[in-house]
């Protein structure tokens, strides 16, 4: 047994090898998984040890403290050399011919793994789940922090191992493992359209309801007593206060009744009087024949060819209601 060079030490398998990519050997299918090719002497040593199957190994780059895990495909490499997939060498920052530390380990069966594609092109595949399941059949284990390679339709897709359970390194051979996907590294969420900002006046108009039109009393057009239209527009009269109504009491009703009577009497005698004349007092109900002076005055005023005097309101004589 050799303790230096390519010999073995102790009761467990642990050895250093020169590492080369699969392009140095005529086995291109090595790139589609995580299995390495080891020398025949490694098989002899492993067969003499009580190890768990399938054989799993820890691969360490002591120069940069990078660790990964893999399985074994064949034992046909030259002594002192191993061949591994190039994507695995990239994960461990290894160059062709660098020394790598290989040690056999036992990993728990995985129950959960979270994957994150590098590009969103992987999601454009018609059935990425089926492609991923087919690719992972060539893998023995997964390590958190590694980037595995999935080859499909003459194109390579790289996927990061974001999380693994129940430990940082798990075995995926003959196990039911839940797979979850994170958004691709180059994925960008679509920008939401920005609504135009409204001014304070527009916001106030949107909130305040439309004002209802207020009621304005006595908004009709005025008429003169001589029948001609008047250009004067009356001002709106405010409604009477309740106190004014209470003070007036029943007098308002008597006045209202008296006004109705006077309006009725004036309508009867209005046909015999000329327009534009007001009569007040007890002489208002008399027949024009009883007062010949007034009748003569009215006849003189109604004679044609003479201009009618302008109307002057409240220019008659004053009478007392007591008689």
mmCIF file with all atom_site columns, C-alpha atoms in Angstrom, residues 43-217:
data_model
loop_
_atom_site.group_PDB
_atom_site.id
_atom_site.type_symbol
_atom_site.label_atom_id
_atom_site.label_alt_id
_atom_site.label_comp_id
_atom_site.label_asym_id
_atom_site.label_entity_id
_atom_site.label_seq_id
_atom_site.pdbx_PDB_ins_code
_atom_site.Cartn_x
_atom_site.Cartn_y
_atom_site.Cartn_z
_atom_site.occupancy
_atom_site.B_iso_or_equiv
_atom_site.pdbx_formal_charge
_atom_site.auth_seq_id
_atom_site.auth_comp_id
_atom_site.auth_asym_id
_atom_site.auth_atom_id
_atom_site.pdbx_PDB_model_num
ATOM 1   C CA . UNK A 1 43  ? -12.298 0.377  -7.599  1.00 0.00 ? 43  UNK A CA 1
ATOM 2   C CA . UNK A 1 44  ? -9.987  -2.133 -5.893  1.00 0.00 ? 44  UNK A CA 1
ATOM 3   C CA . UNK A 1 45  ? -9.734  0.044  -2.808  1.00 0.00 ? 45  UNK A CA 1
ATOM 4   C CA . UNK A 1 46  ? -13.460 0.809  -2.658  1.00 0.00 ? 46  UNK A CA 1
ATOM 5   C CA . UNK A 1 47  ? -14.376 -2.878 -3.010  1.00 0.00 ? 47  UNK A CA 1
ATOM 6   C CA . UNK A 1 48  ? -12.337 -3.686 0.094   1.00 0.00 ? 48  UNK A CA 1
ATOM 7   C CA . UNK A 1 49  ? -14.139 -1.069 2.178   1.00 0.00 ? 49  UNK A CA 1
ATOM 8   C CA . UNK A 1 50  ? -17.582 -1.228 3.680   1.00 0.00 ? 50  UNK A CA 1
ATOM 9   C CA . UNK A 1 51  ? -19.215 1.725  1.928   1.00 0.00 ? 51  UNK A CA 1
ATOM 10  C CA . UNK A 1 52  ? -22.760 2.569  1.038   1.00 0.00 ? 52  UNK A CA 1
ATOM 11  C CA . UNK A 1 53  ? -23.994 2.167  -2.518  1.00 0.00 ? 53  UNK A CA 1
ATOM 12  C CA . UNK A 1 54  ? -24.419 3.901  -4.858  1.00 0.00 ? 54  UNK A CA 1
ATOM 13  C CA . UNK A 1 55  ? -20.909 5.306  -4.559  1.00 0.00 ? 55  UNK A CA 1
ATOM 14  C CA . UNK A 1 56  ? -20.914 9.069  -3.930  1.00 0.00 ? 56  UNK A CA 1
ATOM 15  C CA . UNK A 1 57  ? -17.880 11.310 -3.585  1.00 0.00 ? 57  UNK A CA 1
ATOM 16  C CA . UNK A 1 58  ? -16.977 14.734 -2.273  1.00 0.00 ? 58  UNK A CA 1
ATOM 17  C CA . UNK A 1 59  ? -14.769 16.658 -4.691  1.00 0.00 ? 59  UNK A CA 1
ATOM 18  C CA . UNK A 1 60  ? -12.792 19.551 -3.185  1.00 0.00 ? 60  UNK A CA 1
ATOM 19  C CA . UNK A 1 61  ? -10.548 22.241 -4.654  1.00 0.00 ? 61  UNK A CA 1
ATOM 20  C CA . UNK A 1 62  ? -8.309  23.129 -1.712  1.00 0.00 ? 62  UNK A CA 1
ATOM 21  C CA . UNK A 1 63  ? -6.818  26.157 -3.518  1.00 0.00 ? 63  UNK A CA 1
ATOM 22  C CA . UNK A 1 64  ? -10.110 28.098 -3.516  1.00 0.00 ? 64  UNK A CA 1
ATOM 23  C CA . UNK A 1 65  ? -12.118 26.078 -0.953  1.00 0.00 ? 65  UNK A CA 1
ATOM 24  C CA . UNK A 1 66  ? -14.794 25.000 -3.425  1.00 0.00 ? 66  UNK A CA 1
ATOM 25  C CA . UNK A 1 67  ? -16.694 21.770 -2.738  1.00 0.00 ? 67  UNK A CA 1
ATOM 26  C CA . UNK A 1 68  ? -19.072 19.739 -4.862  1.00 0.00 ? 68  UNK A CA 1
ATOM 27  C CA . UNK A 1 69  ? -20.428 16.163 -4.985  1.00 0.00 ? 69  UNK A CA 1
ATOM 28  C CA . UNK A 1 70  ? -20.643 13.577 -7.740  1.00 0.00 ? 70  UNK A CA 1
ATOM 29  C CA . UNK A 1 71  ? -21.028 9.917  -8.602  1.00 0.00 ? 71  UNK A CA 1
ATOM 30  C CA . UNK A 1 72  ? -18.815 7.539  -10.600 1.00 0.00 ? 72  UNK A CA 1
ATOM 31  C CA . UNK A 1 73  ? -19.516 6.257  -14.115 1.00 0.00 ? 73  UNK A CA 1
ATOM 32  C CA . UNK A 1 74  ? -16.542 4.001  -14.937 1.00 0.00 ? 74  UNK A CA 1
ATOM 33  C CA . UNK A 1 75  ? -13.113 2.990  -13.653 1.00 0.00 ? 75  UNK A CA 1
ATOM 34  C CA . UNK A 1 76  ? -11.143 3.191  -16.895 1.00 0.00 ? 76  UNK A CA 1
ATOM 35  C CA . UNK A 1 77  ? -9.022  6.325  -16.425 1.00 0.00 ? 77  UNK A CA 1
ATOM 36  C CA . UNK A 1 78  ? -5.248  6.341  -16.288 1.00 0.00 ? 78  UNK A CA 1
ATOM 37  C CA . UNK A 1 79  ? -3.754  5.985  -12.834 1.00 0.00 ? 79  UNK A CA 1
ATOM 38  C CA . UNK A 1 80  ? -3.498  9.260  -10.986 1.00 0.00 ? 80  UNK A CA 1
ATOM 39  C CA . UNK A 1 81  ? -6.077  10.931 -13.236 1.00 0.00 ? 81  UNK A CA 1
ATOM 40  C CA . UNK A 1 82  ? -9.833  11.464 -13.270 1.00 0.00 ? 82  UNK A CA 1
ATOM 41  C CA . UNK A 1 83  ? -12.174 12.851 -15.926 1.00 0.00 ? 83  UNK A CA 1
ATOM 42  C CA . UNK A 1 84  ? -15.163 14.974 -15.015 1.00 0.00 ? 84  UNK A CA 1
ATOM 43  C CA . UNK A 1 85  ? -17.742 17.126 -16.858 1.00 0.00 ? 85  UNK A CA 1
ATOM 44  C CA . UNK A 1 86  ? -16.492 20.529 -17.847 1.00 0.00 ? 86  UNK A CA 1
ATOM 45  C CA . UNK A 1 87  ? -19.435 22.333 -16.193 1.00 0.00 ? 87  UNK A CA 1
ATOM 46  C CA . UNK A 1 88  ? -18.380 20.732 -12.904 1.00 0.00 ? 88  UNK A CA 1
ATOM 47  C CA . UNK A 1 89  ? -14.831 21.981 -13.356 1.00 0.00 ? 89  UNK A CA 1
ATOM 48  C CA . UNK A 1 90  ? -16.243 25.485 -13.896 1.00 0.00 ? 90  UNK A CA 1
ATOM 49  C CA . UNK A 1 91  ? -18.192 25.271 -10.618 1.00 0.00 ? 91  UNK A CA 1
ATOM 50  C CA . UNK A 1 92  ? -15.006 24.346 -8.744  1.00 0.00 ? 92  UNK A CA 1
ATOM 51  C CA . UNK A 1 93  ? -12.797 26.817 -10.621 1.00 0.00 ? 93  UNK A CA 1
ATOM 52  C CA . UNK A 1 94  ? -10.500 24.032 -11.855 1.00 0.00 ? 94  UNK A CA 1
ATOM 53  C CA . UNK A 1 95  ? -8.124  24.179 -14.795 1.00 0.00 ? 95  UNK A CA 1
ATOM 54  C CA . UNK A 1 96  ? -6.919  21.236 -16.849 1.00 0.00 ? 96  UNK A CA 1
ATOM 55  C CA . UNK A 1 97  ? -4.421  19.202 -14.805 1.00 0.00 ? 97  UNK A CA 1
ATOM 56  C CA . UNK A 1 98  ? -5.216  20.803 -11.402 1.00 0.00 ? 98  UNK A CA 1
ATOM 57  C CA . UNK A 1 99  ? -5.148  18.612 -8.327  1.00 0.00 ? 99  UNK A CA 1
ATOM 58  C CA . UNK A 1 100 ? -8.487  17.731 -6.764  1.00 0.00 ? 100 UNK A CA 1
ATOM 59  C CA . UNK A 1 101 ? -9.241  15.967 -3.508  1.00 0.00 ? 101 UNK A CA 1
ATOM 60  C CA . UNK A 1 102 ? -11.709 13.033 -3.805  1.00 0.00 ? 102 UNK A CA 1
ATOM 61  C CA . UNK A 1 103 ? -13.373 11.408 -0.775  1.00 0.00 ? 103 UNK A CA 1
ATOM 62  C CA . UNK A 1 104 ? -16.225 8.927  -0.489  1.00 0.00 ? 104 UNK A CA 1
ATOM 63  C CA . UNK A 1 105 ? -19.313 10.181 1.416   1.00 0.00 ? 105 UNK A CA 1
ATOM 64  C CA . UNK A 1 106 ? -22.864 9.141  2.273   1.00 0.00 ? 106 UNK A CA 1
ATOM 65  C CA . UNK A 1 107 ? -25.606 11.659 1.430   1.00 0.00 ? 107 UNK A CA 1
ATOM 66  C CA . UNK A 1 108 ? -29.249 11.686 2.591   1.00 0.00 ? 108 UNK A CA 1
ATOM 67  C CA . UNK A 1 109 ? -32.054 11.253 0.082   1.00 0.00 ? 109 UNK A CA 1
ATOM 68  C CA . UNK A 1 110 ? -33.400 14.550 -1.097  1.00 0.00 ? 110 UNK A CA 1
ATOM 69  C CA . UNK A 1 111 ? -36.961 15.699 -0.469  1.00 0.00 ? 111 UNK A CA 1
ATOM 70  C CA . UNK A 1 112 ? -36.900 19.234 -1.944  1.00 0.00 ? 112 UNK A CA 1
ATOM 71  C CA . UNK A 1 113 ? -34.845 21.187 -4.464  1.00 0.00 ? 113 UNK A CA 1
ATOM 72  C CA . UNK A 1 114 ? -35.254 24.711 -5.789  1.00 0.00 ? 114 UNK A CA 1
ATOM 73  C CA . UNK A 1 115 ? -33.889 25.525 -9.244  1.00 0.00 ? 115 UNK A CA 1
ATOM 74  C CA . UNK A 1 116 ? -33.250 28.839 -10.987 1.00 0.00 ? 116 UNK A CA 1
ATOM 75  C CA . UNK A 1 117 ? -32.511 28.987 -14.741 1.00 0.00 ? 117 UNK A CA 1
ATOM 76  C CA . UNK A 1 118 ? -29.914 31.477 -15.935 1.00 0.00 ? 118 UNK A CA 1
ATOM 77  C CA . UNK A 1 119 ? -32.043 32.615 -18.864 1.00 0.00 ? 119 UNK A CA 1
ATOM 78  C CA . UNK A 1 120 ? -35.761 32.686 -19.533 1.00 0.00 ? 120 UNK A CA 1
ATOM 79  C CA . UNK A 1 121 ? -35.170 30.751 -22.765 1.00 0.00 ? 121 UNK A CA 1
ATOM 80  C CA . UNK A 1 122 ? -35.413 27.565 -20.727 1.00 0.00 ? 122 UNK A CA 1
ATOM 81  C CA . UNK A 1 123 ? -39.056 28.366 -19.961 1.00 0.00 ? 123 UNK A CA 1
ATOM 82  C CA . UNK A 1 124 ? -39.780 28.697 -23.685 1.00 0.00 ? 124 UNK A CA 1
ATOM 83  C CA . UNK A 1 125 ? -39.249 24.951 -24.137 1.00 0.00 ? 125 UNK A CA 1
ATOM 84  C CA . UNK A 1 126 ? -42.502 23.144 -24.895 1.00 0.00 ? 126 UNK A CA 1
ATOM 85  C CA . UNK A 1 127 ? -42.187 20.876 -21.840 1.00 0.00 ? 127 UNK A CA 1
ATOM 86  C CA . UNK A 1 128 ? -39.297 21.973 -19.572 1.00 0.00 ? 128 UNK A CA 1
ATOM 87  C CA . UNK A 1 129 ? -40.401 19.694 -16.742 1.00 0.00 ? 129 UNK A CA 1
ATOM 88  C CA . UNK A 1 130 ? -40.041 16.560 -18.875 1.00 0.00 ? 130 UNK A CA 1
ATOM 89  C CA . UNK A 1 131 ? -36.636 17.708 -20.169 1.00 0.00 ? 131 UNK A CA 1
ATOM 90  C CA . UNK A 1 132 ? -35.448 18.345 -16.624 1.00 0.00 ? 132 UNK A CA 1
ATOM 91  C CA . UNK A 1 133 ? -36.641 14.940 -15.397 1.00 0.00 ? 133 UNK A CA 1
ATOM 92  C CA . UNK A 1 134 ? -34.817 13.219 -18.246 1.00 0.00 ? 134 UNK A CA 1
ATOM 93  C CA . UNK A 1 135 ? -31.610 15.134 -17.538 1.00 0.00 ? 135 UNK A CA 1
ATOM 94  C CA . UNK A 1 136 ? -31.632 14.489 -13.785 1.00 0.00 ? 136 UNK A CA 1
ATOM 95  C CA . UNK A 1 137 ? -31.690 10.733 -14.402 1.00 0.00 ? 137 UNK A CA 1
ATOM 96  C CA . UNK A 1 138 ? -27.993 11.053 -15.252 1.00 0.00 ? 138 UNK A CA 1
ATOM 97  C CA . UNK A 1 139 ? -27.284 12.788 -11.928 1.00 0.00 ? 139 UNK A CA 1
ATOM 98  C CA . UNK A 1 140 ? -26.452 11.098 -8.639  1.00 0.00 ? 140 UNK A CA 1
ATOM 99  C CA . UNK A 1 141 ? -26.575 14.077 -6.284  1.00 0.00 ? 141 UNK A CA 1
ATOM 100 C CA . UNK A 1 142 ? -27.123 17.820 -6.101  1.00 0.00 ? 142 UNK A CA 1
ATOM 101 C CA . UNK A 1 143 ? -25.213 20.443 -4.110  1.00 0.00 ? 143 UNK A CA 1
ATOM 102 C CA . UNK A 1 144 ? -26.470 23.877 -3.080  1.00 0.00 ? 144 UNK A CA 1
ATOM 103 C CA . UNK A 1 145 ? -24.591 26.579 -4.976  1.00 0.00 ? 145 UNK A CA 1
ATOM 104 C CA . UNK A 1 146 ? -23.734 24.471 -8.053  1.00 0.00 ? 146 UNK A CA 1
ATOM 105 C CA . UNK A 1 147 ? -24.829 25.230 -11.604 1.00 0.00 ? 147 UNK A CA 1
ATOM 106 C CA . UNK A 1 148 ? -25.834 22.159 -13.581 1.00 0.00 ? 148 UNK A CA 1
ATOM 107 C CA . UNK A 1 149 ? -26.056 21.991 -17.369 1.00 0.00 ? 149 UNK A CA 1
ATOM 108 C CA . UNK A 1 150 ? -29.120 20.781 -19.279 1.00 0.00 ? 150 UNK A CA 1
ATOM 109 C CA . UNK A 1 151 ? -28.551 19.985 -22.979 1.00 0.00 ? 151 UNK A CA 1
ATOM 110 C CA . UNK A 1 152 ? -31.568 20.111 -25.288 1.00 0.00 ? 152 UNK A CA 1
ATOM 111 C CA . UNK A 1 153 ? -31.960 20.624 -29.037 1.00 0.00 ? 153 UNK A CA 1
ATOM 112 C CA . UNK A 1 154 ? -28.255 21.391 -29.584 1.00 0.00 ? 154 UNK A CA 1
ATOM 113 C CA . UNK A 1 155 ? -28.361 24.099 -26.927 1.00 0.00 ? 155 UNK A CA 1
ATOM 114 C CA . UNK A 1 156 ? -27.028 24.223 -23.368 1.00 0.00 ? 156 UNK A CA 1
ATOM 115 C CA . UNK A 1 157 ? -29.075 25.618 -20.496 1.00 0.00 ? 157 UNK A CA 1
ATOM 116 C CA . UNK A 1 158 ? -27.491 26.346 -17.103 1.00 0.00 ? 158 UNK A CA 1
ATOM 117 C CA . UNK A 1 159 ? -29.537 26.059 -13.937 1.00 0.00 ? 159 UNK A CA 1
ATOM 118 C CA . UNK A 1 160 ? -28.500 27.078 -10.406 1.00 0.00 ? 160 UNK A CA 1
ATOM 119 C CA . UNK A 1 161 ? -29.203 24.855 -7.407  1.00 0.00 ? 161 UNK A CA 1
ATOM 120 C CA . UNK A 1 162 ? -30.658 27.456 -5.027  1.00 0.00 ? 162 UNK A CA 1
ATOM 121 C CA . UNK A 1 163 ? -31.774 25.219 -2.158  1.00 0.00 ? 163 UNK A CA 1
ATOM 122 C CA . UNK A 1 164 ? -31.749 21.541 -1.229  1.00 0.00 ? 164 UNK A CA 1
ATOM 123 C CA . UNK A 1 165 ? -33.361 19.671 1.647   1.00 0.00 ? 165 UNK A CA 1
ATOM 124 C CA . UNK A 1 166 ? -32.729 18.085 4.108   1.00 0.00 ? 166 UNK A CA 1
ATOM 125 C CA . UNK A 1 167 ? -29.053 19.127 3.756   1.00 0.00 ? 167 UNK A CA 1
ATOM 126 C CA . UNK A 1 168 ? -26.784 21.180 1.485   1.00 0.00 ? 168 UNK A CA 1
ATOM 127 C CA . UNK A 1 169 ? -25.945 18.039 -0.528  1.00 0.00 ? 169 UNK A CA 1
ATOM 128 C CA . UNK A 1 170 ? -28.553 15.373 -1.307  1.00 0.00 ? 170 UNK A CA 1
ATOM 129 C CA . UNK A 1 171 ? -28.815 12.125 -3.223  1.00 0.00 ? 171 UNK A CA 1
ATOM 130 C CA . UNK A 1 172 ? -31.497 12.002 -5.939  1.00 0.00 ? 172 UNK A CA 1
ATOM 131 C CA . UNK A 1 173 ? -31.228 8.304  -6.813  1.00 0.00 ? 173 UNK A CA 1
ATOM 132 C CA . UNK A 1 174 ? -34.513 6.430  -6.338  1.00 0.00 ? 174 UNK A CA 1
ATOM 133 C CA . UNK A 1 175 ? -36.206 9.140  -4.342  1.00 0.00 ? 175 UNK A CA 1
ATOM 134 C CA . UNK A 1 176 ? -39.305 11.318 -4.668  1.00 0.00 ? 176 UNK A CA 1
ATOM 135 C CA . UNK A 1 177 ? -38.076 14.891 -4.655  1.00 0.00 ? 177 UNK A CA 1
ATOM 136 C CA . UNK A 1 178 ? -40.226 18.008 -4.885  1.00 0.00 ? 178 UNK A CA 1
ATOM 137 C CA . UNK A 1 179 ? -38.928 20.496 -7.445  1.00 0.00 ? 179 UNK A CA 1
ATOM 138 C CA . UNK A 1 180 ? -39.606 24.233 -7.356  1.00 0.00 ? 180 UNK A CA 1
ATOM 139 C CA . UNK A 1 181 ? -38.529 26.937 -9.795  1.00 0.00 ? 181 UNK A CA 1
ATOM 140 C CA . UNK A 1 182 ? -37.351 30.480 -9.071  1.00 0.00 ? 182 UNK A CA 1
ATOM 141 C CA . UNK A 1 183 ? -37.659 33.272 -11.691 1.00 0.00 ? 183 UNK A CA 1
ATOM 142 C CA . UNK A 1 184 ? -34.805 33.265 -14.244 1.00 0.00 ? 184 UNK A CA 1
ATOM 143 C CA . UNK A 1 185 ? -31.828 35.514 -13.578 1.00 0.00 ? 185 UNK A CA 1
ATOM 144 C CA . UNK A 1 186 ? -32.590 37.683 -16.620 1.00 0.00 ? 186 UNK A CA 1
ATOM 145 C CA . UNK A 1 187 ? -36.314 37.931 -15.923 1.00 0.00 ? 187 UNK A CA 1
ATOM 146 C CA . UNK A 1 188 ? -37.750 41.451 -15.574 1.00 0.00 ? 188 UNK A CA 1
ATOM 147 C CA . UNK A 1 189 ? -41.233 42.176 -14.371 1.00 0.00 ? 189 UNK A CA 1
ATOM 148 C CA . UNK A 1 190 ? -43.349 44.174 -16.816 1.00 0.00 ? 190 UNK A CA 1
ATOM 149 C CA . UNK A 1 191 ? -43.626 47.819 -15.915 1.00 0.00 ? 191 UNK A CA 1
ATOM 150 C CA . UNK A 1 192 ? -47.006 48.924 -14.677 1.00 0.00 ? 192 UNK A CA 1
ATOM 151 C CA . UNK A 1 193 ? -48.579 51.846 -16.553 1.00 0.00 ? 193 UNK A CA 1
ATOM 152 C CA . UNK A 1 194 ? -48.432 55.027 -14.482 1.00 0.00 ? 194 UNK A CA 1
ATOM 153 C CA . UNK A 1 195 ? -51.776 56.794 -14.181 1.00 0.00 ? 195 UNK A CA 1
ATOM 154 C CA . UNK A 1 196 ? -51.665 60.533 -14.977 1.00 0.00 ? 196 UNK A CA 1
ATOM 155 C CA . UNK A 1 197 ? -51.661 62.659 -11.862 1.00 0.00 ? 197 UNK A CA 1
ATOM 156 C CA . UNK A 1 198 ? -54.681 64.891 -11.400 1.00 0.00 ? 198 UNK A CA 1
ATOM 157 C CA . UNK A 1 199 ? -54.520 68.459 -10.164 1.00 0.00 ? 199 UNK A CA 1
ATOM 158 C CA . UNK A 1 200 ? -56.148 69.628 -6.976  1.00 0.00 ? 200 UNK A CA 1
ATOM 159 C CA . UNK A 1 201 ? -58.999 71.268 -8.865  1.00 0.00 ? 201 UNK A CA 1
ATOM 160 C CA . UNK A 1 202 ? -59.720 68.101 -10.863 1.00 0.00 ? 202 UNK A CA 1
ATOM 161 C CA . UNK A 1 203 ? -59.702 66.004 -7.695  1.00 0.00 ? 203 UNK A CA 1
ATOM 162 C CA . UNK A 1 204 ? -62.073 68.428 -5.960  1.00 0.00 ? 204 UNK A CA 1
ATOM 163 C CA . UNK A 1 205 ? -64.448 68.348 -8.928  1.00 0.00 ? 205 UNK A CA 1
ATOM 164 C CA . UNK A 1 206 ? -64.381 64.548 -8.951  1.00 0.00 ? 206 UNK A CA 1
ATOM 165 C CA . UNK A 1 207 ? -65.176 64.371 -5.222  1.00 0.00 ? 207 UNK A CA 1
ATOM 166 C CA . UNK A 1 208 ? -67.727 67.176 -4.825  1.00 0.00 ? 208 UNK A CA 1
ATOM 167 C CA . UNK A 1 209 ? -71.204 66.360 -6.209  1.00 0.00 ? 209 UNK A CA 1
ATOM 168 C CA . UNK A 1 210 ? -72.920 68.758 -8.561  1.00 0.00 ? 210 UNK A CA 1
ATOM 169 C CA . UNK A 1 211 ? -74.721 71.554 -6.728  1.00 0.00 ? 211 UNK A CA 1
ATOM 170 C CA . UNK A 1 212 ? -78.499 71.402 -7.043  1.00 0.00 ? 212 UNK A CA 1
ATOM 171 C CA . UNK A 1 213 ? -80.202 74.570 -8.434  1.00 0.00 ? 213 UNK A CA 1
ATOM 172 C CA . UNK A 1 214 ? -81.641 76.714 -5.653  1.00 0.00 ? 214 UNK A CA 1
ATOM 173 C CA . UNK A 1 215 ? -85.304 77.744 -5.693  1.00 0.00 ? 215 UNK A CA 1
ATOM 174 C CA . UNK A 1 216 ? -85.869 81.424 -6.449  1.00 0.00 ? 216 UNK A CA 1
ATOM 175 C CA . UNK A 1 217 ? -89.402 82.767 -5.865  1.00 0.00 ? 217 UNK A CA 1
#
